[in-house]
mmCIF file of C-alpha atoms in Angstrom:
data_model
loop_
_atom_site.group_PDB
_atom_site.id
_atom_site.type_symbol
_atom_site.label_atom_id
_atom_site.label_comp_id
_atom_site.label_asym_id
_atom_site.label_seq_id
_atom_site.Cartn_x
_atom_site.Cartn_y
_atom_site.Cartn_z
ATOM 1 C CA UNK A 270 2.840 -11.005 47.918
ATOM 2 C CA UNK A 271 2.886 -14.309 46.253
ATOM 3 C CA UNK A 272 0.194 -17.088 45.882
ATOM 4 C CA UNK A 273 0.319 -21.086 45.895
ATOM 5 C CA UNK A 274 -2.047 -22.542 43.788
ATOM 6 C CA UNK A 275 -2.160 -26.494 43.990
ATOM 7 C CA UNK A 276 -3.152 -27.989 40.310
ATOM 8 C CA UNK A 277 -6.725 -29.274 40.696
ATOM 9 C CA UNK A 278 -7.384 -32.582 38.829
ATOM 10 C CA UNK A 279 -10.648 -32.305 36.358
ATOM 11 C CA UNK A 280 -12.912 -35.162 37.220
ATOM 12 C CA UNK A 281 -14.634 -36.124 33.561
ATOM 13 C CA UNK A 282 -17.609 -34.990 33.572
ATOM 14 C CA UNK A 283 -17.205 -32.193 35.421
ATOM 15 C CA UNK A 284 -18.771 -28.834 33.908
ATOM 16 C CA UNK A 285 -15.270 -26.889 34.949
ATOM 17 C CA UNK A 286 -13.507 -27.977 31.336
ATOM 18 C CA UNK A 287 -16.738 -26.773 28.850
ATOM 19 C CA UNK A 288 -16.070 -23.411 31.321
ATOM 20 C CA UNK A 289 -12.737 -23.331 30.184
ATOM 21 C CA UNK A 290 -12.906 -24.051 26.573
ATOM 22 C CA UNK A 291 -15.675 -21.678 25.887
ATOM 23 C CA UNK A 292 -13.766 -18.966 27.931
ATOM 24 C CA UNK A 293 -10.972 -20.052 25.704
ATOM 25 C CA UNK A 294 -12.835 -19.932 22.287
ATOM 26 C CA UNK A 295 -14.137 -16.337 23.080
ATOM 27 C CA UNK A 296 -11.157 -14.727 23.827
ATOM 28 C CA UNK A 297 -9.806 -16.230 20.550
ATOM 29 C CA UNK A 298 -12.576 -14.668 18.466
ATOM 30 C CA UNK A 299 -11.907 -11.386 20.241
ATOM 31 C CA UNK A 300 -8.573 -11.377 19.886
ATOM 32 C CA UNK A 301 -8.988 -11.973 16.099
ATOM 33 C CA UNK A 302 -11.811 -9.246 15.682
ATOM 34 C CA UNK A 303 -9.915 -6.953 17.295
ATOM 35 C CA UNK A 304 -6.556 -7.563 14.981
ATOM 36 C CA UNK A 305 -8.678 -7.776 11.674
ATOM 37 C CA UNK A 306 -10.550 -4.141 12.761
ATOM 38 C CA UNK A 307 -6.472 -2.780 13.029
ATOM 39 C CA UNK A 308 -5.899 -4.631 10.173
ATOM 40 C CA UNK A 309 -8.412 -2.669 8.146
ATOM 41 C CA UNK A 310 -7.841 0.781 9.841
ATOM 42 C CA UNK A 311 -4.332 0.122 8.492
ATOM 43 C CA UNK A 312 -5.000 -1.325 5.272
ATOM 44 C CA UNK A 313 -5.116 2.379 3.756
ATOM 45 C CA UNK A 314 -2.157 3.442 1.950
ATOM 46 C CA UNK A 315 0.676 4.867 4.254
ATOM 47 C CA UNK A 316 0.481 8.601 3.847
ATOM 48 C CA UNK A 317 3.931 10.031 2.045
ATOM 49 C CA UNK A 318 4.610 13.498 1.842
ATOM 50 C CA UNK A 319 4.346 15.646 -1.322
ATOM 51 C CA UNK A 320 7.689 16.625 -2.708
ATOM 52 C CA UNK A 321 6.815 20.306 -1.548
ATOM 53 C CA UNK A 322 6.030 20.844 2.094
ATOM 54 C CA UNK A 323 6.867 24.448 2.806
ATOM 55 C CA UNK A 324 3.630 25.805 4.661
ATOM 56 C CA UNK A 325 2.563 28.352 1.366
ATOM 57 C CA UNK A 326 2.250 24.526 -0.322
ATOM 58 C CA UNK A 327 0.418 23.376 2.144
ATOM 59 C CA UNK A 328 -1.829 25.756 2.261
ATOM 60 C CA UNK A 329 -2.025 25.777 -1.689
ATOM 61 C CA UNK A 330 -2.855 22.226 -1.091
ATOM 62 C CA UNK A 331 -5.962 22.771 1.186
ATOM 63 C CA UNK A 332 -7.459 25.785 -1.188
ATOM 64 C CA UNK A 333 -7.209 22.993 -4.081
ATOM 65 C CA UNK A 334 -8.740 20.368 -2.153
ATOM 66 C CA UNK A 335 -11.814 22.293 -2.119
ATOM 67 C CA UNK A 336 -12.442 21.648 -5.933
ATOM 68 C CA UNK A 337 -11.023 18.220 -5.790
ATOM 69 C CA UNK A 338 -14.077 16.609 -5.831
ATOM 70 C CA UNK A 339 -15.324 18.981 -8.708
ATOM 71 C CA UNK A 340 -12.182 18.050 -10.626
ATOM 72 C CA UNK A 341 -11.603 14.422 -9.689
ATOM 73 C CA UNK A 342 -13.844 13.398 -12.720
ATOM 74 C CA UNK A 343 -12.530 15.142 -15.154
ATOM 75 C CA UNK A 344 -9.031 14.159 -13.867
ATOM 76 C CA UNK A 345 -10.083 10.557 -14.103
ATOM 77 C CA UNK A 346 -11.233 11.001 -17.825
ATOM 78 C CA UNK A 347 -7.652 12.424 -19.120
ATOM 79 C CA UNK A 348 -4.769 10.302 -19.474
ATOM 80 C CA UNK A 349 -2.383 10.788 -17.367
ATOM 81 C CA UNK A 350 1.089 12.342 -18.877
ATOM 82 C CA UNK A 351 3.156 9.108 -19.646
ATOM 83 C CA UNK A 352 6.610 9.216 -21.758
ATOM 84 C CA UNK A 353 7.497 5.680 -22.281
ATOM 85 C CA UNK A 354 11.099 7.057 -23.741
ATOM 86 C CA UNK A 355 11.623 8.098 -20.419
ATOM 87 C CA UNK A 356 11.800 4.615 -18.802
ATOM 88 C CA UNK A 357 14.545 2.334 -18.102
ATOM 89 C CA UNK A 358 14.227 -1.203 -17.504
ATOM 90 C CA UNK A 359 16.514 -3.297 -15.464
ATOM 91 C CA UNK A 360 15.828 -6.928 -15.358
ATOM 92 C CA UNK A 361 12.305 -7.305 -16.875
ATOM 93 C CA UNK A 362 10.473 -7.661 -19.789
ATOM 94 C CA UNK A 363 9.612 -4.158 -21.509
ATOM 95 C CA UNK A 364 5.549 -5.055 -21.426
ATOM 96 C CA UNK A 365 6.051 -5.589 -17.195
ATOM 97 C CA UNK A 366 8.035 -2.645 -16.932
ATOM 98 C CA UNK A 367 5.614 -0.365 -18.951
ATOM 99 C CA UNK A 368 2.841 -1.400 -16.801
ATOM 100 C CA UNK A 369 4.908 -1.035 -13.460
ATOM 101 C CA UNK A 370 5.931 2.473 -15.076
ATOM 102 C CA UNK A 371 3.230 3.743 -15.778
ATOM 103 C CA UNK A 372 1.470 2.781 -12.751
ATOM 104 C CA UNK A 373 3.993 4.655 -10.292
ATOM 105 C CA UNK A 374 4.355 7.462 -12.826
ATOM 106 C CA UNK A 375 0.506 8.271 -11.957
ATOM 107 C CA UNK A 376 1.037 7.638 -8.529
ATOM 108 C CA UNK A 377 3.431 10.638 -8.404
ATOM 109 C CA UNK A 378 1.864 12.827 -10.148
ATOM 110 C CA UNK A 379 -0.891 12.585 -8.239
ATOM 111 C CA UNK A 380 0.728 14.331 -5.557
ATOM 112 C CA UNK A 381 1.079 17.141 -7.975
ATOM 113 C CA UNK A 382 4.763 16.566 -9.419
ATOM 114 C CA UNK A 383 5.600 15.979 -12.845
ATOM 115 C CA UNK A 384 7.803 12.826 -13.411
ATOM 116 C CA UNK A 385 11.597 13.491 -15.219
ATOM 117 C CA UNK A 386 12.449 9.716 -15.534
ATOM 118 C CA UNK A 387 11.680 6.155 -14.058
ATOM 119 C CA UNK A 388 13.852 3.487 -13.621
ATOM 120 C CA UNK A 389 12.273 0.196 -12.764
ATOM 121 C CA UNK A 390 12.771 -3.068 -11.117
ATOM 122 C CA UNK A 391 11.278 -6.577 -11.230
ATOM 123 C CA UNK A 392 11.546 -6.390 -7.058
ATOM 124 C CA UNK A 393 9.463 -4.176 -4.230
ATOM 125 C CA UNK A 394 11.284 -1.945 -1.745
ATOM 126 C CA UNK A 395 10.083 -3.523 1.718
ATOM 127 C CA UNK A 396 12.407 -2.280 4.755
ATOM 128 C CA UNK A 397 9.805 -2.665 7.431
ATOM 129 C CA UNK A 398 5.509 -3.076 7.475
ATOM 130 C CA UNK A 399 5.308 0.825 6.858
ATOM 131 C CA UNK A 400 6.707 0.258 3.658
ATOM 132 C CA UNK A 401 4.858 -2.455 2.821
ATOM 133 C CA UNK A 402 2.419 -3.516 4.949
ATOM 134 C CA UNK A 403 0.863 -6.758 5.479
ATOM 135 C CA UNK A 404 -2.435 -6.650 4.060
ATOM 136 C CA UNK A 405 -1.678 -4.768 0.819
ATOM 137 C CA UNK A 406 0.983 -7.367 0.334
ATOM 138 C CA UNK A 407 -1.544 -10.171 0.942
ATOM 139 C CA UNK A 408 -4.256 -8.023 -1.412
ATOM 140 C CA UNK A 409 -1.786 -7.588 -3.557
ATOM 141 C CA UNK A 410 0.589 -9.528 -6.268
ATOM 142 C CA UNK A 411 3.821 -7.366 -6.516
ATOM 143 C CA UNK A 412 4.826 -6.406 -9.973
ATOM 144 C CA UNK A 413 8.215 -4.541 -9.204
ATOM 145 C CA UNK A 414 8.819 -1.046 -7.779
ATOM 146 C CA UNK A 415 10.062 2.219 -9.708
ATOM 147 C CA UNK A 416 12.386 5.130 -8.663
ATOM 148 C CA UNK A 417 10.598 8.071 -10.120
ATOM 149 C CA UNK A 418 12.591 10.886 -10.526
ATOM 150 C CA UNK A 419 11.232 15.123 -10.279
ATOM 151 C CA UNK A 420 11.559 17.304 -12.875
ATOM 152 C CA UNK A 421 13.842 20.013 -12.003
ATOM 153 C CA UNK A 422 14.596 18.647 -8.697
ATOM 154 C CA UNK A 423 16.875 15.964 -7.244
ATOM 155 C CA UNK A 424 13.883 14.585 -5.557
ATOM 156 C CA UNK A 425 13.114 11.194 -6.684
ATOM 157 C CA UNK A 426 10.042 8.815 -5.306
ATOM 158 C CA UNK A 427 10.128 4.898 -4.559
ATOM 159 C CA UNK A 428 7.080 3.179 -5.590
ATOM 160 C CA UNK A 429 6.169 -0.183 -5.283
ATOM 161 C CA UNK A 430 3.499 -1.745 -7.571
ATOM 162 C CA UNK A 431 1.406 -4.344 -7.382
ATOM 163 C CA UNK A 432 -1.530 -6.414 -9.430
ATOM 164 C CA UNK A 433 -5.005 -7.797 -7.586
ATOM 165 C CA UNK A 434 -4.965 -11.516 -7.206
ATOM 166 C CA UNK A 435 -8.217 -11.227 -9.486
ATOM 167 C CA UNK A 436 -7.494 -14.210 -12.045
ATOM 168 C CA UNK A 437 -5.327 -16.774 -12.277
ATOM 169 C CA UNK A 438 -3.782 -16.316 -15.485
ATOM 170 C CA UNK A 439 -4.347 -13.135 -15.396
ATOM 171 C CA UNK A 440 -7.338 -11.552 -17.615
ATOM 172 C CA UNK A 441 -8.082 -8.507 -19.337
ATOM 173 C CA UNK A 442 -10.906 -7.516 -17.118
ATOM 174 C CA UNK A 443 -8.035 -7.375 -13.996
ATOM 175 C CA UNK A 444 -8.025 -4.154 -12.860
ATOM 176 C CA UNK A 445 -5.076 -1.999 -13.519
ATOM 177 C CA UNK A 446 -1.911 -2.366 -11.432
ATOM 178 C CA UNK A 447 -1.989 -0.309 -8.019
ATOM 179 C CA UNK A 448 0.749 1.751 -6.672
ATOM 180 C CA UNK A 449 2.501 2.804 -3.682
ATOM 181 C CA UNK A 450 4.982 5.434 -2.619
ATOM 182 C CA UNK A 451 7.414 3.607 0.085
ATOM 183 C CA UNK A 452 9.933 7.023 0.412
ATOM 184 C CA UNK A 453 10.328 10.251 -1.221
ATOM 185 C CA UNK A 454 14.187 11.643 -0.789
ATOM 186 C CA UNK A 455 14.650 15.055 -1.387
#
């Protein structure tokens, strides 16, 4: 089935082209509601998997994340295990790379595993938007990214890290680098 539609001319005046550019401006705003609603729904860190995912783990997992909410201020209180002798720098300044460290070292470890080594990087591992996706990137300044590896395992972690845009130079009362984990290989 197919339709001819003639162009019709739109005399000034006419109350046809305020129709039009009001039908035009709302579906605008919707469309841009609905992308910034996604846009927060996905702004949530991409969920990795835990170096151990046999189903006794998992279920480990769920028993301990009963307490977790017991335990998550006490866990906030204690440093977090951090052996700067353990980190290698490539290509940045030992300050950066201490703070990009030690950010993805907690990162891992709070999936439960206890870090081996970390080499780090002055770039971010970005393959596709899962890896690093649009709105932390815009939240976000990156710092560098960090291959973190197990201990006792050849497991190692990619994690990304980046600072919030909170001062320009930055100041003291920044908040502390934030972390990602891009990939685990096992």
């Amino acid at each position: 089935m197919e339709f001819e539609v003639e162009p019709t001319r739109v005399a000034h005046g006419s109350k046809l082209l305020p129709i039009i550019s009001a039908a035009a401006i709302i579906a605008f705003l919707g469309v841009g509601i609905v992308a910034a609603e996604r846009g927060t729904a996905s702004s949530a860190r991409p969920i990795s998997a835990p170096p151990s995912s046999a189903p006794s783990a998992i279920a480990a997992a769920a028993a301990a994340n009963a307490t977790a909410n017991v335990a998550s201020a006490e866990a906030t209180a204690q440093p977090r295990a951090f052996d700067p002798a353990l980190v290698h720098c490539h290509d940045l300044s030992r300050g950066a790379c201490m703070a990009v460290a030690r950010a993805a070292t907690g990162e891992v470890q709070d999936t439960g595993a206890t870090t081996d080594r970390v080499d780090v990087w002055p770039s971010i591992l970005c393959s596709d938007t899962f890896d690093c996706p649009p709105e932390t990137l815009y939240r976000l300044q990156p710092l560098g990214s960090a291959v973190v590896h197990i201990l006792g395992r050849k497991t190692v972690a990619w994690v990304n890290v980046g600072a919030v845009r909170a001062h320009v130079p930055p100041h003291i009362t920044d908040p502390p680098p934030e972390a990602w984990i891009v990939r685990w290989f096992y």
